[in-house]
């Protein structure tokens, strides 16, 4: 396929957490709010003159110092972020919205404070408590946490307007980005998609890591370009979806596609499902409780323990695999992630035995792009999917 | 084939009479604990299935017998007999070489070196410890008393328990629980020995009674009618919520098959861990939820209970284990009790209360029982009294003459706080007796570990299950006396016993501050700053810092702990372990860390050099 016009620019934006669009936003007088987790409603970090940046640690090398602080049996994402923070890579932030959702990321936030990784006077780092269920009191709990711990702190420290009108404005801008991304995402359902999984991963990541108002024009232009783009003549050998924990490195997706597969859906943290759904607001209720419900209901985080959410996660994976015409699903987890470690081990069996999907179950390091072992496993999985297709054809 | 003879009819009629009697006694405030009717509830044993299982076990035993190398076995036995004989001769010779004063001292005060009691490859010590004439006699009396209690308890409904012993390998490990008692009192004498025996007796009475209930309610055994009254809860969840349901039985589900048995027999959990890792679970997860899930994978947990209360405590791994539970027993209704992690945010307490109310409603709907405030307040009053006694122990241990130290106390505190929670009135008597002995010993300025009081120690982070009596070794070998451990230092606020809403708030606060969770959740200051505060408070000279290699909550703080410890100039000994898997870090390696630190940094010599290096890789 012909290269996308802005692809190299997008790739370059992902090379730094503090990329040129973030710098541009700072010059425009915006406050930069960092976050890492879907449990924090991204849209609330974009109210008034704030812009959100979902934190990554691109081009991570040695993580020795953070390993000293957090030991080597701990999530590499948390360690890579801490290393970057100690190096001074997150000095550009004005605030960091944290959640005590998993113990390792929680410790990253705590170390960020203890080791004073940001020297700005007005810098603040609220840590929110988030529920494990979606009961009525859980929604109220989350709303109260957002009001008292996050929005109040944004108002106090940065003077941000946190009124209902300001929140609705942020939602409108957020939805614009989501609509573009959804339209692009739909293209992945075609028999021969005009966009690769890697390209989509890059596009999606820039929406998380760049100010919305600055990235939107590029996205719109790319959408138009994709509408006219002609796909390769050769169909991918296999179509796969990814389900699991955090992947913020598009090279991971590239490695899967280099093995002959096409990644057609991304149901993982930092992916578009969930994350790029339009937030529907009604006028008969304040925006905040509606936002809370949207994020809690769409969340696919393995931390949600309640039966309805456990079931939802399996059903979502099944639904997406059908909608995007996947041949198989890759269940992945960041090594040392307890939530996804338990989830992956069990559900990869369930999805294979009960839902009938071919499954590849893997755990991986944060910096996995050079893993020969993973490459071999992807190749073997693609081959097995091809064989299944051939066998299926033979039966017909 | 279900036992449906006239005999059963007679038995049921008797059970009904007893239940009426028990209800009358309860109405008069003279209820027995646990309700005797629970033991006599009708057993619906499927004898045909039991017979089939028995034949399978016999088949396995026969196969094992056939495949065993009998020649090697008898050769080993002969070698051991020879070794025993040589040891007896040696000990006799040593006795003859002693002066009359030395001999008298050993006779009255016990032997001084304990390492010789271990032998490579053995599961138990070569003989019982000689603690001096009086203490050995007392110890033996308690040994007999423990056996008596176990036999009496199991005889209340023996058949289901025997059937279970044929189904579950972990049941066999409980035959050695008296050995566990011995190893936890190793080296103890006088008042300390007496207090330890009192406390461990209560734990094993609880265990024995609950083992009978587990066996009775298991579907493999036919599922007794008692099953309808059983509410299972995750072993990491406190039992106090059952105080409001006096007619029901609350059982920490995995406590007996996984948690406690791993402290009795270090090798028990290995098959569980291997099974779940073969299933696909990463090896870096905490062995507690891993073992629980592994036990489900190999069908080592009884199929029982009217419902299950899962929990999000104390860590991420525990949260996820409940998914495996639902998968294995889909017919078991589950309530997920999930308390806020940031428990110090007072605005979250009301949400925890909502969750408790939801849980109570769930139990009511499933079992038909009604929450009873009077019963709840009665138990909490008792729990408050027990907490007051606990605080008294702490006060004594903070003095220059600490009295109550050792693994029995550590276990008792955890069991009382988490599982019993004031439910058993008999425990109060134990508190009173222990307190009486402790105060008298304190007045006499006794040494809790005679001749072995060199260093005041504090234990931080979670101890290894497979080395539950590590503090015992620390005292016997190096004279490091553990005054308190992190897991004991929990919620000590007097719980509300009059206002209902406030009582639920207190219950939520109590649960949020359960063992481990109190320290590892809610912010790093609860485990880091708190340590330095406690070190000052207890005037500890050495910190035994456990490092469960799979505990992410603690591992993520090791640098900060190291940095601040250096600044404060404390002696901190890091001891790695893998909680329930001794293959990763053996007991010997754990001891090696202390030996190395004591010799190289402290420049100390051991009190008992025979305990510095010995082999207990296969010992229970």
Coordinates of N, CA, C and O in Angstrom, one line a residue, chain B residues 3 8 18 25 35 88 105 196 208 220 222 250 261 269 287 361 384 391 399 416 483 538 541 557 573 585-586 617:
Chain B
X3 N -27.5 -44.0 52.9 CA -27.9 -44.7 54.1 C -29.3 -44.2 54.5 O -29.5 -43.1 54.9
X8 N -30.8 -44.5 60.6 CA -30.7 -43.1 60.3 C -31.9 -42.3 60.8 O -31.8 -41.2 61.3
X18 N -31.7 -32.7 69.9 CA -30.5 -32.0 70.3 C -30.6 -30.5 69.8 O -30.2 -29.6 70.5
X25 N -30.9 -23.7 75.0 CA -29.7 -23.2 75.7 C -29.3 -21.9 75.2 O -28.9 -21.0 76.0
X35 N -22.1 -24.9 67.7 CA -23.4 -25.6 68.0 C -23.3 -27.1 67.9 O -22.9 -27.6 66.8
X88 N 22.4 -42.8 70.5 CA 22.1 -43.1 71.9 C 23.4 -43.3 72.7 O 23.5 -42.9 73.8
X105 N 22.0 -29.9 85.8 CA 21.5 -28.7 85.0 C 20.7 -29.2 83.8 O 19.6 -28.7 83.5
X196 N 2.5 -20.9 75.1 CA 2.5 -21.3 73.7 C 1.5 -22.5 73.5 O 0.7 -22.6 72.6
X208 N -9.6 -28.6 63.9 CA -10.2 -29.9 64.0 C -11.8 -29.8 63.8 O -12.3 -30.6 63.0
X220 N -18.5 -34.8 47.8 CA -17.9 -36.2 47.6 C -18.4 -37.1 48.7 O -18.4 -38.3 48.6
X222 N -21.3 -36.8 50.2 CA -22.8 -36.9 50.2 C -23.5 -35.6 50.6 O -24.7 -35.5 50.5
X250 N -19.6 -20.0 59.4 CA -18.7 -19.4 58.4 C -17.4 -20.1 58.4 O -16.8 -20.3 59.4
X261 N -2.2 -25.6 56.2 CA -1.5 -26.8 56.0 C -0.1 -26.6 55.4 O 0.8 -27.3 55.7
X269 N 2.0 -27.5 49.3 CA 1.5 -26.7 48.2 C 2.2 -26.9 46.9 O 1.8 -26.3 45.9
X287 N 2.3 -17.0 45.8 CA 1.9 -18.4 46.0 C 0.6 -18.6 46.7 O 0.0 -19.7 46.6
X361 N -27.2 -8.8 52.9 CA -28.4 -9.0 52.1 C -28.3 -10.3 51.3 O -29.2 -11.2 51.2
X384 N -13.6 -7.0 71.4 CA -13.0 -5.8 72.0 C -12.1 -6.2 73.3 O -11.1 -5.7 73.5
X391 N -3.4 -5.9 73.6 CA -2.6 -4.7 73.8 C -1.7 -4.8 75.1 O -0.6 -4.3 75.2
X399 N 8.6 -3.8 77.2 CA 9.5 -3.6 78.3 C 10.8 -4.3 78.2 O 11.0 -5.0 77.2
X416 N -6.8 -15.3 65.7 CA -7.8 -14.6 66.6 C -8.3 -13.4 65.8 O -9.5 -13.1 65.8
X483 N 9.9 -9.7 69.1 CA 8.9 -9.1 70.0 C 7.6 -9.0 69.4 O 6.5 -9.1 70.0
X538 N 9.2 -0.3 69.9 CA 9.5 -1.5 70.6 C 11.0 -1.6 70.9 O 11.5 -2.7 71.4
X541 N 16.4 -3.9 68.0 CA 17.8 -3.7 67.5 C 18.0 -4.3 66.2 O 19.0 -3.9 65.5
X557 N 9.0 -1.6 47.2 CA 9.5 -0.6 48.1 C 10.9 -0.9 48.6 O 11.3 -0.2 49.6
X573 N 18.0 -7.2 58.2 CA 18.4 -8.4 57.5 C 17.4 -8.8 56.5 O 16.2 -9.2 56.9
X585 N 13.5 -20.7 47.5 CA 14.5 -20.3 48.5 C 14.2 -21.3 49.7 O 13.1 -21.3 50.3
X586 N 15.2 -22.1 50.0 CA 15.0 -23.1 51.0 C 15.1 -22.5 52.4 O 15.6 -21.4 52.6
X617 N 15.6 -30.1 54.6 CA 14.9 -29.9 53.3 C 13.6 -30.7 53.2 O 12.7 -30.3 52.5

